[in-house]
mmCIF file of C-alpha atoms in Angstrom:
data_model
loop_
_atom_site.group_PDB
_atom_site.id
_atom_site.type_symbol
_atom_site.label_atom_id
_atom_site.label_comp_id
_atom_site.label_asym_id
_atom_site.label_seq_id
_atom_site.Cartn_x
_atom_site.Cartn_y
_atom_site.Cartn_z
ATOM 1 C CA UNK A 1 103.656 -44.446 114.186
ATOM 2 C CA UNK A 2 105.836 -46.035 111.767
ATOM 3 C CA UNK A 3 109.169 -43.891 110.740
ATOM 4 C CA UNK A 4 112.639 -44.735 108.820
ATOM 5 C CA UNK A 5 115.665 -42.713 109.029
ATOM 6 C CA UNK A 6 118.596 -41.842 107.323
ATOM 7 C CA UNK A 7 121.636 -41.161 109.286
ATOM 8 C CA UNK A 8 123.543 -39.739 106.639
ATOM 9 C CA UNK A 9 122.917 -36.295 104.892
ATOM 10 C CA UNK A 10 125.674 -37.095 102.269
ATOM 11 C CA UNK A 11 127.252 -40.202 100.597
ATOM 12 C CA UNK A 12 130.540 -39.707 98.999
ATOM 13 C CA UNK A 13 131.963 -42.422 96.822
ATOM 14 C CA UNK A 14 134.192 -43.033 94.305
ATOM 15 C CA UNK A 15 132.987 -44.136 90.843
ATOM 16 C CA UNK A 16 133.747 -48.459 90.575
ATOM 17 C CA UNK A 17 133.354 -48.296 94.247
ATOM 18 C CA UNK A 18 130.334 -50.506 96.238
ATOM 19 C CA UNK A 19 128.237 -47.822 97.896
ATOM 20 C CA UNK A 20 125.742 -48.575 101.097
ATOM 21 C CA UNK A 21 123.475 -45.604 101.700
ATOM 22 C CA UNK A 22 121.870 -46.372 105.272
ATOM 23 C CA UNK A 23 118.459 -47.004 106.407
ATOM 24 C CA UNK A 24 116.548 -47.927 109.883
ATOM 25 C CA UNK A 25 112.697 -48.296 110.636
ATOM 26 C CA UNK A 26 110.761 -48.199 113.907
ATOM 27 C CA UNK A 27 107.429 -50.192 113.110
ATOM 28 C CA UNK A 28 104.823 -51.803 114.581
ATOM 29 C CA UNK A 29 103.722 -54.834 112.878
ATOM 30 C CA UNK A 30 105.570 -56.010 109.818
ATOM 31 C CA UNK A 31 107.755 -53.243 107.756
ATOM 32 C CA UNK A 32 106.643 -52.479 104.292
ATOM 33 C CA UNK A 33 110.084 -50.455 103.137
ATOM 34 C CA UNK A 34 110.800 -48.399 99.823
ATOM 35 C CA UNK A 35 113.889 -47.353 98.014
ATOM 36 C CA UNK A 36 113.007 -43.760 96.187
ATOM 37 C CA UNK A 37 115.252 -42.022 94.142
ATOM 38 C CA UNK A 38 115.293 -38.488 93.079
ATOM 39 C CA UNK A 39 117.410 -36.736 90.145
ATOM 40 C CA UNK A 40 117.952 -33.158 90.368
ATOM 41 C CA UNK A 41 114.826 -31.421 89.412
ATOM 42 C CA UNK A 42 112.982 -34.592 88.905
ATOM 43 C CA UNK A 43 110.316 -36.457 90.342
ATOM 44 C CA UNK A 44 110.777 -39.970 92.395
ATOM 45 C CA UNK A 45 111.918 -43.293 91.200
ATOM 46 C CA UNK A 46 111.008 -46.015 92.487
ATOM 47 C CA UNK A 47 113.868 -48.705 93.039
ATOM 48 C CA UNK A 48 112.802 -51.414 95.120
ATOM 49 C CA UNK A 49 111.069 -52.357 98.368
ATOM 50 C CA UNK A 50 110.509 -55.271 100.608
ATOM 51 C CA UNK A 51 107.412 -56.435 101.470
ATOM 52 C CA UNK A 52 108.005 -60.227 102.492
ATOM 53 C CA UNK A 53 110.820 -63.323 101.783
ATOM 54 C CA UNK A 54 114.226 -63.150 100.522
ATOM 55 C CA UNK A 55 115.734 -60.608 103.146
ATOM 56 C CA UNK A 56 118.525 -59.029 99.699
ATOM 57 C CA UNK A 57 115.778 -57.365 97.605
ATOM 58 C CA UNK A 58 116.820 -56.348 93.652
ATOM 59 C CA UNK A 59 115.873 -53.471 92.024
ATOM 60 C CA UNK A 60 116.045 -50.897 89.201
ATOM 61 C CA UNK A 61 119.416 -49.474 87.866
ATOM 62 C CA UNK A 62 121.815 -52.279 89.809
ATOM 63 C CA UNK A 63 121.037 -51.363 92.766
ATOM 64 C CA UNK A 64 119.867 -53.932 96.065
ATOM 65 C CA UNK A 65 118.924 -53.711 99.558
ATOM 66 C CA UNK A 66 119.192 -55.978 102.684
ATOM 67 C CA UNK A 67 116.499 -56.238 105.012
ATOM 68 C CA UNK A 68 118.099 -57.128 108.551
ATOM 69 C CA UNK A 69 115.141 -57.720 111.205
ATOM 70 C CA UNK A 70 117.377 -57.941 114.395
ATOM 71 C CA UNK A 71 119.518 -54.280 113.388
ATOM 72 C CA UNK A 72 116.082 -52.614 112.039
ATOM 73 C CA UNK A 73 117.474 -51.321 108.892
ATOM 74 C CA UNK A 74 117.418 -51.681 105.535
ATOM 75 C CA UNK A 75 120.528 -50.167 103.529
ATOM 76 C CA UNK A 76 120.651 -49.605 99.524
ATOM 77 C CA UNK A 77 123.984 -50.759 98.108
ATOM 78 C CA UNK A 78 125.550 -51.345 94.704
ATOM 79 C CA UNK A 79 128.223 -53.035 94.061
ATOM 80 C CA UNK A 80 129.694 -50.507 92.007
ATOM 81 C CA UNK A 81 128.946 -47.138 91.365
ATOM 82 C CA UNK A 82 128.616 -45.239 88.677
ATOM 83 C CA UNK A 83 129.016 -41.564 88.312
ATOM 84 C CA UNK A 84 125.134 -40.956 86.852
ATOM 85 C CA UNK A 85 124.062 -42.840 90.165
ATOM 86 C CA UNK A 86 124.810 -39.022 91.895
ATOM 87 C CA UNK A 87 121.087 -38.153 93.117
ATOM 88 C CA UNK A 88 119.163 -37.877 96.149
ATOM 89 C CA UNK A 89 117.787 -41.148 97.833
ATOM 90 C CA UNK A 90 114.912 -41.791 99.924
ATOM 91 C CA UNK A 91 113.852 -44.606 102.119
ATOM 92 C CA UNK A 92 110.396 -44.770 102.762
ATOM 93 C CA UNK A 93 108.195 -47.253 105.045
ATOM 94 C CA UNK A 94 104.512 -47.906 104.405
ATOM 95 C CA UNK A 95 101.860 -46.700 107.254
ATOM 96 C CA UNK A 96 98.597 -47.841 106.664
ATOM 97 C CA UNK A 97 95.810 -46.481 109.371
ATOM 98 C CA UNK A 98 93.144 -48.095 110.258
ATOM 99 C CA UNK A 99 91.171 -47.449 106.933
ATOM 100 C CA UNK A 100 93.428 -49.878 105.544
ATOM 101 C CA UNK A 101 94.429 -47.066 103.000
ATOM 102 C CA UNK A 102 98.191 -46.637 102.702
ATOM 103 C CA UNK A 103 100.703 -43.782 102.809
ATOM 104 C CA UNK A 104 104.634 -43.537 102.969
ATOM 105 C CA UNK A 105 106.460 -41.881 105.334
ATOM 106 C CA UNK A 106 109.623 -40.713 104.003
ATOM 107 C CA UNK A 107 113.274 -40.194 105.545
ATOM 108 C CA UNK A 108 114.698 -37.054 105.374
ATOM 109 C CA UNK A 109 116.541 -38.268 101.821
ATOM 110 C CA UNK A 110 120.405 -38.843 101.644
ATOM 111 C CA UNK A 111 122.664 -37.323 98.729
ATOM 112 C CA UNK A 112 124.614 -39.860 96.878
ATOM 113 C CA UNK A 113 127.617 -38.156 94.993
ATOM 114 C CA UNK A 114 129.755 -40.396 92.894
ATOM 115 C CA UNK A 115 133.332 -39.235 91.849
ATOM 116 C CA UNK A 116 134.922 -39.554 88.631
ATOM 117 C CA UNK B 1 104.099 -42.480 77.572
ATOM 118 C CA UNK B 2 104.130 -40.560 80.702
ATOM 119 C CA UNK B 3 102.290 -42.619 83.705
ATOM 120 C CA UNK B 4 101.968 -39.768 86.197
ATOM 121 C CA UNK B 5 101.979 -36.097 84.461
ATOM 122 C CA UNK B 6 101.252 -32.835 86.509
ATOM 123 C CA UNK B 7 100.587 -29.609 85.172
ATOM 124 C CA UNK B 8 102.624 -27.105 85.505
ATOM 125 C CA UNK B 9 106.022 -27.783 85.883
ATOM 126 C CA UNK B 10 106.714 -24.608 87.265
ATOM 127 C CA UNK B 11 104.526 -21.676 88.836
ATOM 128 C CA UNK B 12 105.591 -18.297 90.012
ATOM 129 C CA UNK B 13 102.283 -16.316 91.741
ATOM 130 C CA UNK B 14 101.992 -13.609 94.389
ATOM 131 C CA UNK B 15 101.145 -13.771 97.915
ATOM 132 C CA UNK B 16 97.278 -13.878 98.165
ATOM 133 C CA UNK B 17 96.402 -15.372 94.888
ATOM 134 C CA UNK B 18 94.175 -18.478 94.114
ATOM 135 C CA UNK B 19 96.333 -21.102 92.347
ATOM 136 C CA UNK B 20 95.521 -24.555 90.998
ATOM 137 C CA UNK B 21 97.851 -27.540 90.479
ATOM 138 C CA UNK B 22 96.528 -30.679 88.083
ATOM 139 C CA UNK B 23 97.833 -34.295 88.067
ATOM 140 C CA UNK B 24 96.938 -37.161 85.873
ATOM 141 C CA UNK B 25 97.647 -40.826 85.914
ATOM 142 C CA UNK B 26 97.034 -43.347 83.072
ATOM 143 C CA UNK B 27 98.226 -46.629 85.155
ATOM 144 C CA UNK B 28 94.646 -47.473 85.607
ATOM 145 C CA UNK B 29 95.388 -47.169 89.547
ATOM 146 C CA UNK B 30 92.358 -45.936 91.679
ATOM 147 C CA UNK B 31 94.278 -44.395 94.544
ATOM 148 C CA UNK B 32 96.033 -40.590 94.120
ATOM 149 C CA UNK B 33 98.350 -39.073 96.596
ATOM 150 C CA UNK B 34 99.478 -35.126 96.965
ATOM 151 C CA UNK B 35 102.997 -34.828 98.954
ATOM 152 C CA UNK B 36 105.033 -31.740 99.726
ATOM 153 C CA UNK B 37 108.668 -31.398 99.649
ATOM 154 C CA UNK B 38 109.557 -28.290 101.458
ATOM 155 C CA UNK B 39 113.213 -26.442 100.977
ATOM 156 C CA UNK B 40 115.126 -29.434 102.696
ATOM 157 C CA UNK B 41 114.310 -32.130 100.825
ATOM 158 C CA UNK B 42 111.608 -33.323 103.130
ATOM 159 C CA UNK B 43 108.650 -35.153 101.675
ATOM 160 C CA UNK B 44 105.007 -35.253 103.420
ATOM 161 C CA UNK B 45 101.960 -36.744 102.530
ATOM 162 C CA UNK B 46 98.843 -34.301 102.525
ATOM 163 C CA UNK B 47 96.253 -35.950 101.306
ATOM 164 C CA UNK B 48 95.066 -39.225 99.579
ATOM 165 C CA UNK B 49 92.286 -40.108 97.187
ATOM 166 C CA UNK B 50 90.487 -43.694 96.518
ATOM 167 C CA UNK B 51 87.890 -44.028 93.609
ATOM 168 C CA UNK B 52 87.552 -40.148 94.179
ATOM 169 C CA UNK B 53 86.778 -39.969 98.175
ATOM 170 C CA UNK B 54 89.113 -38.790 100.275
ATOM 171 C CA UNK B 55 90.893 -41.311 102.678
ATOM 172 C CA UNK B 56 93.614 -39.058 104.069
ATOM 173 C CA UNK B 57 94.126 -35.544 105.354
ATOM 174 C CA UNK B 58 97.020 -34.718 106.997
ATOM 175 C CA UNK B 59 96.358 -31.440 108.820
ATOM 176 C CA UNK B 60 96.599 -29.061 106.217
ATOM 177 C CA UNK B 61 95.332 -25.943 106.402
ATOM 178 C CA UNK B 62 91.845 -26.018 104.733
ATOM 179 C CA UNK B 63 93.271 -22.954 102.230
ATOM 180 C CA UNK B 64 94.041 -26.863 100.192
ATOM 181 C CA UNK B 65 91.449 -28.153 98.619
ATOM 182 C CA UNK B 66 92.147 -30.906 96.960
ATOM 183 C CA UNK B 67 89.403 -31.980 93.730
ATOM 184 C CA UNK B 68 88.659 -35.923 92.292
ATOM 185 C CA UNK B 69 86.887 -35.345 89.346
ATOM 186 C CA UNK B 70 87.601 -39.101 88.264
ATOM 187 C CA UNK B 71 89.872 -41.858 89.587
ATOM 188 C CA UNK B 72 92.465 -40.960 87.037
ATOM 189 C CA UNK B 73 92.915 -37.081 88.145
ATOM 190 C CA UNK B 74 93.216 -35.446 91.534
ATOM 191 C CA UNK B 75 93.497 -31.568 91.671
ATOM 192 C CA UNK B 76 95.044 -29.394 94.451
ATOM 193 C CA UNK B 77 93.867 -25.771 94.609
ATOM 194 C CA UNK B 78 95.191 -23.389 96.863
ATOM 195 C CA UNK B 79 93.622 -19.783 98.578
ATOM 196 C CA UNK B 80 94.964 -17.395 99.462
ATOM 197 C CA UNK B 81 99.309 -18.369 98.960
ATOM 198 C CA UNK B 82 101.050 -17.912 101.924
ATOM 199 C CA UNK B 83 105.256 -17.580 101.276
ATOM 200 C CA UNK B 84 105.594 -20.633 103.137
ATOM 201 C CA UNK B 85 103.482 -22.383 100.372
ATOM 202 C CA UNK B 86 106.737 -22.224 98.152
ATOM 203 C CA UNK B 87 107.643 -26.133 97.741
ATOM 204 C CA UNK B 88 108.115 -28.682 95.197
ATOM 205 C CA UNK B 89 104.358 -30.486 95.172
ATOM 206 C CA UNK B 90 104.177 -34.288 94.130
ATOM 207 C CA UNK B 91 101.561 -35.775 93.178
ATOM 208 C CA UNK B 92 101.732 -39.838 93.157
ATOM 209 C CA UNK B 93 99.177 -43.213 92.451
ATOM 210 C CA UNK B 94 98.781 -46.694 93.296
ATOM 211 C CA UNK B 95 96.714 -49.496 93.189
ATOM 212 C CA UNK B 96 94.815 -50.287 96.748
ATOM 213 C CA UNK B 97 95.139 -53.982 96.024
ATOM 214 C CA UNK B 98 96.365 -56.365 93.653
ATOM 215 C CA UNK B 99 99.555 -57.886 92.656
ATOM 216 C CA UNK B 100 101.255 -54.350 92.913
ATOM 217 C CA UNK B 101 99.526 -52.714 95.713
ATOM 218 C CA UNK B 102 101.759 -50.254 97.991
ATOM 219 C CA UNK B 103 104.393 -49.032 94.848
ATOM 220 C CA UNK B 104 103.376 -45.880 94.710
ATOM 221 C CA UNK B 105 104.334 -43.972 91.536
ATOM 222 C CA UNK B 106 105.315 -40.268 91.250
ATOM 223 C CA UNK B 107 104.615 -37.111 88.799
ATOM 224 C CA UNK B 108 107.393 -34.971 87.643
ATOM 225 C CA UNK B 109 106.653 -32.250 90.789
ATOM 226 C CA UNK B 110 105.137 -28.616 90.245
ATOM 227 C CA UNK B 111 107.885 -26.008 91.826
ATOM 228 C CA UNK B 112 105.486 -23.099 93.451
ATOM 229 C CA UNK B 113 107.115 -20.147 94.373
ATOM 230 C CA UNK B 114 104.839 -17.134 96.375
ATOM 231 C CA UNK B 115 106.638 -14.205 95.815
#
């Protein structure tokens, strides 16, 4: 079964700062990944995924991700953070069965809080 | 305009009622997705609809029944609330294929608490 996960429960940065908020996958085949994001009592934002090519994929908001085959993961980062960036972030992988119908299996979400 | 909207926002029921949960997309997508986040955070999948047939059920208790009425709306009803029903509920859409295929894009969430 495909899975990501998210080593860290909590991010702390300082505002100006890059952040990295880590990601790795266990797949079979090739990895379909997804940045989500989630504001407090919100739904989820998309930000960006990877499905092929360029292994730096941009997204919504500033934000980026590397895709790095031989470690497995696939980390968010910004170059520099901003204190609105403070929200809950998801990686996600695709998992389609043999239907060929698609669903997401989620990480268990890691909170990004950005200091003044 | 709102792409995925989900009615209500919030719901506060007893144990042992009958509750519904509605969700509506106007991105012309034809697949529609219900997920749970429970008290951590953690998001699961439940089920899936394509053109209003059901293509994924992830062993939930049959007391969910989820409802396609059209490809643009996908119901979940629930029997019988349980306390450990009380999650944020997400419903989400995306196109099976195409250019944007596998972007799946999220409602607001419906907050159920079983008191």
């Amino acid at each position: 079964a495909q899975s990501v996960a998210q080593p860290e429960d909590q991010v702390n940065v300082a505002e100006g700062n890059p952040l990295t908020v880590k990601c790795t996958y266990s797949v079979s085949g090739n990895p379909y990944l997804f940045w989500y994001v989630q504001y407090p009592n919100r739904g989820l934002q998309f930000l960006l995924k990877y499905i092929t090519g360029d292994n730096l994929v941009k997204g919504s908001y500033g934000f980026e991700a590397e895709f790095n085959k031989s470690q497995t993961s696939f980390h968010l980062k910004k170059p520099s953070a901003l204190v609105s960036d403070s929200a809950l972030y998801f990686c996600a992988v695709r998992d389609r069965g043999d239907t060929g119908f698609q669903k997401l299996v989620f990480g268990t979400g890691t909170r990004l809080l950005v200091s003044p | 305009d709102t792409a995925v909207s989900q009615t209500p926002k919030y719901l506060v029921t007893q144990m042992g009622n009958d509750k519904s949960i509605k969700c509506e997309q106007n991105l012309g997508h034809d697949t529609m997705y219900w997920y749970k986040q429970d008290s951590k955070k953690f998001l699961k999948i439940m089920f899936s609809y394509n053109n209003k047939e059901l293509i994924i059920n992830e062993t939930v208790p049959n007391r969910f029944s989820p409802k396609s009425p059209d490809k643009a709306h996908l119901n979940l009803h629930i029997n019988s609330l349980e306390l450990g029903d009380s999650a944020v509920y997400f419903c989400a859409s995306s196109q099976h294929r195409g250019p944007s295929t596998d972007t799946q894009y999220f409602g607001p969430g419906t907050r159920l608490t079983v008191l």
